[in-house]
Amino acid sequence: MTNDVWGRVLDALRGALGAHNFSNWIEPLEFSQLTGGVATFHVPTNFIGNYVSQNFGDQIIYHLNKHGQDVDRLKFMVHTAARQVPQPTLRPAAKTTQADDVAGAPLDARFTFDTFVVGKPNELAHAAARRVAEGGPVTFNPLFLYGGVGLGKTHLMHAIAHELKQRSPELNVLYLSAEQFMYRFITALRERKMMDFKQLFRSVDVLMVDDVQFISGKDSTQEEFFHTFNALVDGQKQIIISADRAPGEIKDLEERIKSRLQCGLVVDLHPTDYELRLGILQSKVDFYASQYPDVQIANGVLEFLAHRISTNVRVLEGALTRLFAFASLVGREISLELTQDCLSDVLKASDRKVTVEEIQRKVSEHYNIRLSDMIGPKRVRNYARPRQVAMYLAKQMTKRSLPEIGRRFGGRDHTTVMHGVRRIEELRTLDSQIADDLELLRRALEE
Ligand code: ADP
Ligand code: MG
């Protein structure tokens, strides 16, 4: 293949993948040769090669074929000398980049401890965050916060950052999402600034990485994360991590990283309960009242919302915003009736009923067994335990009676169901794995 043809394929790929993907992933490729249907490219790192192969491989082959090239496979070879390495004299520029980099992701000024409402479901996480924010000697490292969407993980992390910056302005506090960490890592690789990258991350006093579940499966980013992590822990620097699930539950995360993440303090933000939701609504309503001084809100509306909108606080806030904007627009009081009209979609979504069938499906997926084996007659423990978990969840999450549940489990007797439910109730307090499974499944079913 001539460079000319490859140039035209590149143009086509730019159009197909967009400028952003193109400059991140395709530009670093250097075409080497084409023999026996295999097109070989030089890449700066294995990571880029793997990523391109997984995400853009088909498209590259497609466009090569379209331009008359007989290619059915791509091969990527790491070849560091493939591109011009910048001369040392160009180095000073790196300094300014590095200074910019330290800024991290912007912090939301509203996410402080003052605006965080504490209730039973989040009191442990809050207490741990407070402790870390005091900036004393590092007692638990890392602090690992986990919980479902919209339960306040990011809010708590920002609150820690605000507090630390206020108490000790000299501390270098870096907050960023796992995706940003990944992006910087890849950019550093591409621009050959790995030394700067390493230095930057190893020079922080407090590192916060939000939503680390997103680095699962990204091998070389994980590797770098692990090294950064160890270097900081060894240097007695505080690390705070968040994820949507417990370290052990993050798929495609290396075992050594999992165990590293577990060796500090792992705290769970539980789904909100009625009291917490009401507390949050009450604390926010003053703010909205000041934004919309003309709007009145009737008694009972906040209680109604706290009952009817499920766990996600972001949805709860969105509901308030909409109510105030709408009431102000139509010049009416926020009554129960107006609330029902204005939020019918949100209320319906939260009203969703979970069925026994959905529970069976989710549970069998979770334990990796066939649905037919869960419902069928086999009594081996591999099937019996998941079956009991599903029975327990069906009893908890639906309004079905024990005989009704029994019927849906292959016509089992209601005493069998009752036995299963009791067994899981027992195990739940004895076996933390079962407790975690139940929590995870319940969350997944409530979504
Ligand atoms: P997560 O990162 O867990 O998905 P966020 O921290 O982004 O959730 O929270 C979602 C929204 O809900 C934010 O606006 C946040 O301020 C608010 N929020 C969550 N929990 C609380 C709480 N306990 N008190 C006050 N606001 C909260
Ligand atoms: Mg978040």
Tab-separated table of C-alpha atoms and ligand atoms in Angstrom:
chain	number	residue	atom	x	y	z
A	1	MET	CA	0.000	0.000	0.000
A	2	THR	CA	1.392	3.383	-0.926
A	3	ASN	CA	1.443	6.291	1.525
A	4	ASP	CA	-0.928	7.966	-0.841
A	5	VAL	CA	-3.603	5.294	-0.373
A	6	TRP	CA	-3.053	5.252	3.380
A	7	GLY	CA	-3.474	9.035	3.321
A	8	ARG	CA	-6.888	8.638	1.702
A	9	VAL	CA	-7.876	5.935	4.182
A	10	LEU	CA	-6.878	8.349	6.934
A	11	ASP	CA	-9.153	11.017	5.484
A	12	ALA	CA	-12.024	8.561	5.418
A	13	LEU	CA	-11.345	7.520	9.010
A	14	ARG	CA	-11.237	11.128	10.148
A	15	GLY	CA	-14.701	11.573	8.697
A	16	ALA	CA	-16.011	8.338	10.168
A	17	LEU	CA	-14.596	8.638	13.682
A	18	GLY	CA	-14.599	12.359	14.312
A	19	ALA	CA	-11.676	14.698	14.870
A	20	HIS	CA	-11.322	13.859	18.540
A	21	ASN	CA	-11.015	10.099	18.169
A	22	PHE	CA	-8.917	10.590	15.121
A	23	SER	CA	-6.256	12.682	16.807
A	24	ASN	CA	-6.229	10.549	19.947
A	25	TRP	CA	-6.119	7.137	18.386
A	26	ILE	CA	-5.552	7.085	14.652
A	27	GLU	CA	-2.891	9.734	14.255
A	28	PRO	CA	-0.436	7.898	16.522
A	29	LEU	CA	-0.535	4.887	14.168
A	30	GLU	CA	2.265	4.553	11.704
A	31	PHE	CA	1.634	2.260	8.794
A	32	SER	CA	4.460	-0.219	8.381
A	33	GLN	CA	3.598	-2.932	5.889
A	34	LEU	CA	0.902	-5.020	4.303
A	35	THR	CA	1.566	-8.694	3.546
A	36	GLY	CA	-0.678	-11.730	3.332
A	37	GLY	CA	-3.777	-9.775	4.264
A	38	VAL	CA	-2.194	-8.436	7.459
A	39	ALA	CA	-1.662	-4.702	7.809
A	40	THR	CA	0.973	-3.863	10.378
A	41	PHE	CA	1.186	-0.566	12.228
A	42	HIS	CA	3.678	0.845	14.648
A	43	VAL	CA	2.162	2.257	17.806
A	44	PRO	CA	3.760	4.152	20.691
A	45	THR	CA	2.314	1.790	23.352
A	46	ASN	CA	0.533	-1.511	23.690
A	47	PHE	CA	-2.370	0.262	25.244
A	48	ILE	CA	-3.014	2.350	22.157
A	49	GLY	CA	-2.674	-0.720	19.967
A	50	ASN	CA	-5.184	-2.691	22.004
A	51	TYR	CA	-7.596	0.164	22.243
A	52	VAL	CA	-7.534	0.862	18.531
A	53	SER	CA	-7.852	-2.799	17.708
A	54	GLN	CA	-10.882	-3.237	19.967
A	55	ASN	CA	-12.655	-0.028	19.150
A	56	PHE	CA	-11.738	0.916	15.619
A	57	GLY	CA	-10.314	-2.272	14.124
A	58	ASP	CA	-13.378	-3.102	12.040
A	59	GLN	CA	-13.644	0.389	10.656
A	60	ILE	CA	-9.989	0.529	9.724
A	61	ILE	CA	-10.286	-2.789	7.878
A	62	TYR	CA	-13.484	-1.624	6.230
A	63	HIS	CA	-11.907	1.560	4.868
A	64	LEU	CA	-8.757	-0.238	3.782
A	65	ASN	CA	-10.893	-2.691	1.821
A	66	LYS	CA	-12.916	0.129	0.371
A	67	HIS	CA	-9.715	1.629	-0.939
A	68	GLY	CA	-8.843	-1.578	-2.718
A	69	GLN	CA	-6.546	-3.085	-0.085
A	70	ASP	CA	-6.769	-6.789	0.577
A	71	VAL	CA	-6.685	-6.712	4.390
A	72	ASP	CA	-8.436	-8.984	6.833
A	73	ARG	CA	-6.362	-8.518	9.940
A	74	LEU	CA	-4.495	-5.709	11.712
A	75	LYS	CA	-1.350	-6.030	13.723
A	76	PHE	CA	0.059	-3.427	16.077
A	77	MET	CA	3.667	-3.341	17.112
A	78	VAL	CA	5.167	-1.169	19.768
A	79	HIS	CA	7.906	0.822	18.197
A	80	THR	CA	8.985	3.735	20.301
A	81	ALA	CA	11.364	5.175	17.746
A	82	ALA	CA	8.566	5.418	15.227
A	83	ARG	CA	7.983	9.066	15.881
A	84	GLN	CA	10.301	11.962	16.405
A	85	VAL	CA	11.130	12.352	20.039
A	86	PRO	CA	11.130	16.049	20.937
A	87	GLN	CA	14.599	17.498	21.446
A	88	PRO	CA	15.579	18.333	24.998
A	89	THR	CA	15.685	22.015	24.079
A	90	LEU	CA	11.899	21.988	23.745
A	91	ARG	CA	11.478	21.020	27.349
A	92	PRO	CA	10.680	24.361	29.034
A	93	ALA	CA	7.227	24.316	27.467
A	94	ALA	CA	6.441	21.313	29.602
A	95	LYS	CA	6.698	23.433	32.680
A	96	THR	CA	3.685	25.583	31.907
A	97	THR	CA	1.630	22.543	30.985
A	98	GLN	CA	2.526	21.014	34.276
A	99	ALA	CA	1.445	24.109	36.179
A	100	ASP	CA	-1.902	24.086	34.414
A	101	ASP	CA	-2.359	20.437	35.112
A	102	VAL	CA	-2.228	20.821	38.859
A	103	ALA	CA	-5.606	22.524	38.779
A	104	GLY	CA	-7.450	19.207	38.444
A	105	ALA	CA	-11.164	19.219	37.747
A	106	PRO	CA	-13.151	22.236	38.941
A	107	LEU	CA	-14.899	21.921	42.291
A	108	ASP	CA	-18.571	22.721	42.622
A	109	ALA	CA	-18.821	25.584	45.126
A	110	ARG	CA	-22.167	24.290	46.409
A	111	PHE	CA	-20.797	20.883	47.372
A	112	THR	CA	-19.645	21.652	50.912
A	113	PHE	CA	-20.168	19.992	54.271
A	114	ASP	CA	-22.578	22.797	55.156
A	115	THR	CA	-24.949	21.821	52.391
A	116	PHE	CA	-24.640	18.089	52.951
A	117	VAL	CA	-27.584	16.688	54.866
A	118	VAL	CA	-26.650	13.813	57.147
A	119	GLY	CA	-28.973	10.908	57.848
A	120	LYS	CA	-28.701	7.244	58.728
A	121	PRO	CA	-27.838	6.061	55.219
A	122	ASN	CA	-24.827	8.354	54.860
A	123	GLU	CA	-23.647	9.065	58.384
A	124	LEU	CA	-20.624	6.792	58.260
A	125	ALA	CA	-19.465	8.138	54.923
A	126	HIS	CA	-19.967	11.654	56.189
A	127	ALA	CA	-18.026	11.005	59.394
A	128	ALA	CA	-15.151	9.445	57.477
A	129	ALA	CA	-15.082	12.345	55.025
A	130	ARG	CA	-15.038	14.827	57.909
A	131	ARG	CA	-12.153	13.039	59.508
A	132	VAL	CA	-10.109	13.106	56.327
A	133	ALA	CA	-10.966	16.768	55.796
A	134	GLU	CA	-9.461	17.651	59.169
A	135	GLY	CA	-6.142	16.930	57.515
A	136	GLY	CA	-4.548	15.326	60.559
A	137	PRO	CA	-2.216	12.355	60.345
A	138	VAL	CA	-3.328	9.897	57.698
A	139	THR	CA	-5.196	7.188	59.575
A	140	PHE	CA	-6.959	5.305	56.835
A	141	ASN	CA	-5.653	5.182	53.346
A	142	PRO	CA	-7.359	5.149	50.989
A	143	LEU	CA	-10.788	6.302	51.970
A	144	PHE	CA	-13.017	4.421	49.578
A	145	LEU	CA	-16.555	5.785	49.214
A	146	TYR	CA	-19.044	3.788	47.263
A	147	GLY	CA	-22.755	3.826	46.508
A	148	GLY	CA	-25.348	4.159	43.771
A	149	VAL	CA	-25.870	7.103	41.454
A	150	GLY	CA	-26.827	10.434	42.990
A	151	LEU	CA	-26.219	9.484	46.614
A	152	GLY	CA	-23.617	12.161	47.294
A	153	LYS	CA	-20.192	10.659	46.552
A	154	THR	CA	-19.024	13.565	44.435
A	155	HIS	CA	-20.569	16.028	46.860
A	156	LEU	CA	-18.576	14.556	49.757
A	157	MET	CA	-15.329	14.504	47.802
A	158	HIS	CA	-15.693	18.151	46.830
A	159	ALA	CA	-16.565	18.987	50.410
A	160	ILE	CA	-13.329	17.371	51.575
A	161	ALA	CA	-11.364	19.334	48.979
A	162	HIS	CA	-12.988	22.657	49.944
A	163	GLU	CA	-12.356	22.066	53.601
A	164	LEU	CA	-8.743	21.003	53.145
A	165	LYS	CA	-7.993	23.965	50.921
A	166	GLN	CA	-9.472	26.294	53.456
A	167	ARG	CA	-7.650	24.834	56.419
A	168	SER	CA	-4.322	24.322	54.711
A	169	PRO	CA	-4.011	26.359	51.517
A	170	GLU	CA	-0.465	25.118	51.039
A	171	LEU	CA	-1.646	21.540	50.477
A	172	ASN	CA	-1.685	20.347	46.918
A	173	VAL	CA	-5.144	18.775	46.613
A	174	LEU	CA	-5.921	17.167	43.296
A	175	TYR	CA	-9.460	16.072	42.454
A	176	LEU	CA	-10.320	14.424	39.172
A	177	SER	CA	-12.520	11.781	37.648
A	178	ALA	CA	-11.086	8.417	36.713
A	179	GLU	CA	-11.793	9.306	33.097
A	180	GLN	CA	-9.701	12.429	33.387
A	181	PHE	CA	-6.938	10.415	34.987
A	182	MET	CA	-7.111	8.039	32.045
A	183	TYR	CA	-7.212	10.822	29.502
A	184	ARG	CA	-4.172	12.513	30.986
A	185	PHE	CA	-2.340	9.271	31.096
A	186	ILE	CA	-3.035	8.621	27.424
A	187	THR	CA	-2.160	12.173	26.446
A	188	ALA	CA	1.074	11.940	28.383
A	189	LEU	CA	1.917	8.752	26.536
A	190	ARG	CA	1.111	10.263	23.205
A	191	GLU	CA	3.006	13.473	23.823
A	192	ARG	CA	5.838	11.637	25.487
A	193	LYS	CA	5.429	13.402	28.773
A	194	MET	CA	5.253	10.398	31.043
A	195	MET	CA	7.866	11.855	33.362
A	196	ASP	CA	5.804	14.981	33.869
A	197	PHE	CA	2.739	12.872	34.426
A	198	LYS	CA	4.416	10.758	37.063
A	199	GLN	CA	5.909	13.790	38.746
A	200	LEU	CA	2.624	15.633	38.791
A	201	PHE	CA	0.697	12.807	40.388
A	202	ARG	CA	3.418	11.979	42.814
A	203	SER	CA	3.776	15.550	43.986
A	204	VAL	CA	0.220	15.916	45.264
A	205	ASP	CA	-0.578	15.778	48.971
A	206	VAL	CA	-4.129	14.597	48.569
A	207	LEU	CA	-5.351	12.727	45.515
A	208	MET	CA	-9.045	12.186	44.857
A	209	VAL	CA	-10.213	10.032	41.997
A	210	ASP	CA	-13.963	9.941	41.391
A	211	ASP	CA	-15.804	7.032	39.758
A	212	VAL	CA	-12.905	4.604	39.506
A	213	GLN	CA	-15.171	1.910	38.097
A	214	PHE	CA	-14.382	3.563	34.755
A	215	ILE	CA	-10.785	2.424	34.731
A	216	SER	CA	-11.795	-1.219	34.903
A	217	GLY	CA	-10.590	-3.123	31.890
A	218	LYS	CA	-8.135	-0.397	30.831
A	219	ASP	CA	-4.994	-2.345	31.582
A	220	SER	CA	-2.171	0.113	31.241
A	221	THR	CA	-4.121	2.904	32.930
A	222	GLN	CA	-4.740	0.517	35.802
A	223	GLU	CA	-1.081	-0.245	35.953
A	224	GLU	CA	-0.182	3.435	36.162
A	225	PHE	CA	-2.937	4.079	38.661
A	226	PHE	CA	-1.571	1.304	40.813
A	227	HIS	CA	1.949	2.725	40.776
A	228	THR	CA	0.744	6.246	41.486
A	229	PHE	CA	-1.389	4.894	44.260
A	230	ASN	CA	1.451	2.973	45.887
A	231	ALA	CA	3.871	5.865	45.609
A	232	LEU	CA	1.408	8.169	47.349
A	233	VAL	CA	0.506	5.683	50.075
A	234	ASP	CA	4.181	5.066	50.753
A	235	GLY	CA	4.675	8.807	51.024
A	236	GLN	CA	1.865	9.032	53.616
A	237	LYS	CA	-0.315	11.051	51.254
A	238	GLN	CA	-4.067	10.806	51.574
A	239	ILE	CA	-6.006	9.146	48.785
A	240	ILE	CA	-9.763	9.281	48.400
A	241	ILE	CA	-11.526	7.132	45.881
A	242	SER	CA	-15.148	6.768	44.876
A	243	ALA	CA	-16.945	4.144	42.842
A	244	ASP	CA	-20.458	2.968	42.218
A	245	ARG	CA	-19.758	-0.356	43.919
A	246	ALA	CA	-17.432	-2.000	46.435
A	247	PRO	CA	-13.817	-2.618	45.348
A	248	GLY	CA	-14.383	-6.363	45.158
A	249	GLU	CA	-17.367	-5.883	42.860
A	250	ILE	CA	-15.610	-3.846	40.181
A	251	LYS	CA	-15.326	-6.062	37.130
A	252	ASP	CA	-12.049	-6.345	35.240
A	253	LEU	CA	-10.066	-4.692	37.962
A	254	GLU	CA	-6.804	-6.395	38.812
A	255	GLU	CA	-6.840	-8.374	42.044
A	256	ARG	CA	-3.848	-6.545	43.486
A	257	ILE	CA	-5.613	-3.211	42.920
A	258	LYS	CA	-8.787	-4.521	44.512
A	259	SER	CA	-6.932	-5.619	47.591
A	260	ARG	CA	-4.996	-2.366	47.724
A	261	LEU	CA	-8.242	-0.409	47.592
A	262	GLN	CA	-9.690	-2.496	50.387
A	263	CYS	CA	-6.890	-1.931	52.827
A	264	GLY	CA	-7.990	1.514	53.933
A	265	LEU	CA	-11.482	2.385	55.022
A	266	VAL	CA	-14.304	1.301	52.761
A	267	VAL	CA	-17.620	3.014	53.431
A	268	ASP	CA	-20.908	2.637	51.744
A	269	LEU	CA	-23.460	5.361	51.018
A	270	HIS	CA	-26.761	3.548	51.410
A	271	PRO	CA	-29.797	4.399	49.355
A	272	THR	CA	-31.609	7.341	50.935
A	273	ASP	CA	-34.523	6.698	53.264
A	274	TYR	CA	-37.636	8.785	53.740
A	275	GLU	CA	-36.198	10.900	56.586
A	276	LEU	CA	-33.060	11.772	54.682
A	277	ARG	CA	-34.997	12.673	51.551
A	278	LEU	CA	-37.278	14.910	53.545
A	279	GLY	CA	-34.288	16.525	55.256
A	280	ILE	CA	-32.627	17.210	51.927
A	281	LEU	CA	-35.823	18.674	50.492
A	282	GLN	CA	-36.273	20.905	53.496
A	283	SER	CA	-32.728	22.157	53.264
A	284	LYS	CA	-33.063	22.907	49.548
A	285	VAL	CA	-36.455	24.516	49.669
A	286	ASP	CA	-35.123	27.672	51.327
A	287	PHE	CA	-32.750	28.177	48.476
A	288	TYR	CA	-35.535	27.803	45.909
A	289	ALA	CA	-37.818	30.052	47.907
A	290	SER	CA	-35.183	32.770	47.720
A	291	GLN	CA	-34.834	32.287	43.962
A	292	TYR	CA	-38.587	32.418	43.441
A	293	PRO	CA	-39.925	34.765	46.132
A	294	ASP	CA	-43.348	34.825	44.469
A	295	VAL	CA	-43.933	31.081	44.823
A	296	GLN	CA	-45.684	29.507	47.811
A	297	ILE	CA	-45.442	25.831	48.628
A	298	ALA	CA	-48.326	24.023	50.319
A	299	ASN	CA	-47.974	21.851	53.406
A	300	GLY	CA	-47.448	18.212	52.674
A	301	VAL	CA	-45.780	18.621	49.286
A	302	LEU	CA	-42.282	17.881	50.541
A	303	GLU	CA	-43.514	14.827	52.430
A	304	PHE	CA	-45.281	13.652	49.306
A	305	LEU	CA	-42.101	14.014	47.253
A	306	ALA	CA	-39.999	12.272	49.891
A	307	HIS	CA	-42.435	9.349	49.784
A	308	ARG	CA	-42.825	9.082	46.087
A	309	ILE	CA	-39.388	9.770	44.656
A	310	SER	CA	-36.921	6.996	45.229
A	311	THR	CA	-33.342	7.056	46.309
A	312	ASN	CA	-31.492	9.279	43.822
A	313	VAL	CA	-30.977	12.763	45.263
A	314	ARG	CA	-30.296	14.277	41.889
A	315	VAL	CA	-33.804	13.328	40.766
A	316	LEU	CA	-35.200	14.819	43.948
A	317	GLU	CA	-33.454	18.133	43.280
A	318	GLY	CA	-34.555	18.124	39.669
A	319	ALA	CA	-38.133	17.721	40.829
A	320	LEU	CA	-37.897	20.785	43.067
A	321	THR	CA	-36.349	22.884	40.314
A	322	ARG	CA	-39.128	21.964	37.962
A	323	LEU	CA	-41.858	22.601	40.499
A	324	PHE	CA	-40.634	26.086	41.345
A	325	ALA	CA	-40.043	27.074	37.757
A	326	PHE	CA	-43.434	25.788	36.711
A	327	ALA	CA	-45.345	27.350	39.614
A	328	SER	CA	-43.660	30.680	39.023
A	329	LEU	CA	-44.531	30.531	35.347
A	330	VAL	CA	-48.203	29.798	35.852
A	331	GLY	CA	-48.437	32.023	38.949
A	332	ARG	CA	-49.824	29.337	41.219
A	333	GLU	CA	-49.003	27.859	44.577
A	334	ILE	CA	-47.163	24.533	44.608
A	335	SER	CA	-50.049	22.339	45.704
A	336	LEU	CA	-50.243	18.556	45.715
A	337	GLU	CA	-52.313	18.738	42.581
A	338	LEU	CA	-49.841	20.915	40.725
A	339	THR	CA	-47.058	18.592	41.889
A	340	GLN	CA	-48.816	15.571	40.454
A	341	ASP	CA	-49.414	17.322	37.140
A	342	CYS	CA	-45.976	18.765	36.802
A	343	LEU	CA	-44.051	15.647	37.828
A	344	SER	CA	-46.233	12.895	36.434
A	345	ASP	CA	-43.335	11.314	34.532
A	346	VAL	CA	-40.923	11.309	37.481
A	347	LEU	CA	-43.569	9.973	39.825
A	348	LYS	CA	-44.478	7.232	37.422
A	349	ALA	CA	-40.869	6.185	37.002
A	350	SER	CA	-40.404	5.923	40.759
A	351	ASP	CA	-43.624	4.013	40.999
A	352	ARG	CA	-42.291	1.170	38.920
A	353	LYS	CA	-43.218	-2.224	40.287
A	354	VAL	CA	-40.625	-4.939	40.281
A	355	THR	CA	-41.944	-8.319	39.184
A	356	VAL	CA	-40.968	-11.770	40.407
A	357	GLU	CA	-39.832	-12.587	36.870
A	358	GLU	CA	-37.444	-9.636	36.792
A	359	ILE	CA	-36.041	-10.683	40.128
A	360	GLN	CA	-35.502	-14.233	38.891
A	361	ARG	CA	-33.774	-12.970	35.788
A	362	LYS	CA	-31.448	-10.569	37.617
A	363	VAL	CA	-30.568	-13.102	40.276
A	364	SER	CA	-29.777	-15.843	37.775
A	365	GLU	CA	-27.605	-13.422	35.820
A	366	HIS	CA	-25.853	-12.371	38.979
A	367	TYR	CA	-25.008	-15.959	39.958
A	368	ASN	CA	-24.399	-16.962	36.409
A	369	ILE	CA	-26.912	-19.800	36.301
A	370	ARG	CA	-29.695	-20.476	33.840
A	371	LEU	CA	-33.143	-19.161	34.598
A	372	SER	CA	-34.539	-22.657	33.990
A	373	ASP	CA	-32.248	-24.090	36.656
A	374	MET	CA	-33.373	-21.499	39.125
A	375	ILE	CA	-37.012	-22.325	38.604
A	376	GLY	CA	-36.524	-26.032	37.979
A	377	PRO	CA	-36.451	-28.893	40.489
A	378	LYS	CA	-32.683	-29.302	41.006
A	379	ARG	CA	-31.677	-29.059	44.624
A	380	VAL	CA	-27.915	-28.709	44.353
A	381	ARG	CA	-26.630	-25.815	46.307
A	382	ASN	CA	-25.405	-23.939	43.223
A	383	TYR	CA	-29.016	-23.475	42.264
A	384	ALA	CA	-30.713	-23.668	45.665
A	385	ARG	CA	-28.939	-20.664	47.159
A	386	PRO	CA	-29.654	-18.258	44.284
A	387	ARG	CA	-33.225	-19.572	44.267
A	388	GLN	CA	-33.581	-18.693	47.942
A	389	VAL	CA	-32.081	-15.262	47.328
A	390	ALA	CA	-34.635	-14.677	44.580
A	391	MET	CA	-37.466	-15.858	46.840
A	392	TYR	CA	-36.302	-13.538	49.569
A	393	LEU	CA	-36.148	-10.558	47.206
A	394	ALA	CA	-39.551	-11.450	45.772
A	395	LYS	CA	-40.998	-11.402	49.275
A	396	GLN	CA	-39.291	-8.102	50.077
A	397	MET	CA	-39.817	-6.230	46.861
A	398	THR	CA	-43.183	-7.354	45.548
A	399	LYS	CA	-46.622	-7.628	47.069
A	400	ARG	CA	-46.921	-11.316	46.138
A	401	SER	CA	-47.936	-13.779	48.811
A	402	LEU	CA	-45.852	-16.845	49.645
A	403	PRO	CA	-48.109	-19.224	47.654
A	404	GLU	CA	-48.015	-16.855	44.685
A	405	ILE	CA	-44.229	-16.720	44.847
A	406	GLY	CA	-44.102	-20.518	45.148
A	407	ARG	CA	-46.149	-20.866	41.952
A	408	ARG	CA	-43.673	-18.722	40.073
A	409	PHE	CA	-40.811	-20.905	41.244
A	410	GLY	CA	-41.966	-24.014	39.412
A	411	GLY	CA	-45.020	-24.635	41.589
A	412	ARG	CA	-43.230	-24.927	44.905
A	413	ASP	CA	-45.119	-25.064	48.157
A	414	HIS	CA	-45.442	-21.892	50.248
A	415	THR	CA	-43.583	-23.549	53.136
A	416	THR	CA	-40.587	-24.022	50.841
A	417	VAL	CA	-40.662	-20.329	50.039
A	418	MET	CA	-40.959	-19.439	53.698
A	419	HIS	CA	-38.008	-21.671	54.537
A	420	GLY	CA	-35.954	-20.003	51.781
A	421	VAL	CA	-36.819	-16.509	52.947
A	422	ARG	CA	-35.894	-17.366	56.541
A	423	ARG	CA	-32.647	-18.976	55.498
A	424	ILE	CA	-31.567	-15.840	53.661
A	425	GLU	CA	-32.632	-13.644	56.545
A	426	GLU	CA	-30.328	-15.704	58.725
A	427	LEU	CA	-27.438	-15.746	56.298
A	428	ARG	CA	-27.697	-12.057	55.691
A	429	THR	CA	-26.363	-11.365	59.177
A	430	LEU	CA	-23.806	-14.176	59.142
A	431	ASP	CA	-22.381	-14.008	55.662
A	432	SER	CA	-21.230	-10.643	54.362
A	433	GLN	CA	-21.018	-11.982	50.815
A	434	ILE	CA	-24.753	-12.711	50.851
A	435	ALA	CA	-25.447	-9.314	52.395
A	436	ASP	CA	-23.462	-7.630	49.609
A	437	ASP	CA	-25.190	-9.690	46.941
A	438	LEU	CA	-28.594	-8.706	48.285
A	439	GLU	CA	-27.701	-5.059	48.411
A	440	LEU	CA	-26.331	-5.071	44.888
A	441	LEU	CA	-29.322	-6.931	43.487
A	442	ARG	CA	-31.812	-4.743	45.248
A	443	ARG	CA	-30.151	-1.660	43.823
A	444	ALA	CA	-30.046	-3.069	40.340
A	445	LEU	CA	-33.730	-3.950	40.559
A	446	GLU	CA	-34.706	-0.538	41.827
A	447	GLU	CA	-33.059	1.287	38.939
B	1	ADP	P1	-22.933	10.797	43.103
B	1	ADP	O1	-21.578	11.376	42.871
B	1	ADP	O2	-22.974	9.820	44.243
B	1	ADP	O3	-23.579	10.247	41.877
B	1	ADP	P2	-23.590	13.538	43.717
B	1	ADP	O4	-22.596	13.785	44.800
B	1	ADP	O5	-23.291	14.120	42.388
B	1	ADP	O6	-23.893	11.982	43.574
B	1	ADP	O7	-25.023	14.032	44.220
B	1	ADP	C1	-26.097	14.289	43.352
B	1	ADP	C2	-26.801	15.548	43.786
B	1	ADP	O8	-27.469	15.299	45.008
B	1	ADP	C3	-25.860	16.700	44.039
B	1	ADP	O9	-26.462	17.891	43.611
B	1	ADP	C4	-25.678	16.714	45.544
B	1	ADP	O10	-25.455	18.002	46.044
B	1	ADP	C5	-27.006	16.184	46.024
B	1	ADP	N1	-26.902	15.425	47.265
B	1	ADP	C6	-26.616	14.114	47.396
B	1	ADP	N2	-26.616	13.740	48.683
B	1	ADP	C7	-26.897	14.841	49.391
B	1	ADP	C8	-27.052	15.127	50.800
B	1	ADP	N3	-26.907	14.159	51.723
B	1	ADP	N4	-27.350	16.386	51.150
B	1	ADP	C9	-27.516	17.355	50.229
B	1	ADP	N5	-27.402	17.161	48.914
B	1	ADP	C10	-27.095	15.925	48.486
B	2	MG	MG	-20.440	11.443	41.153
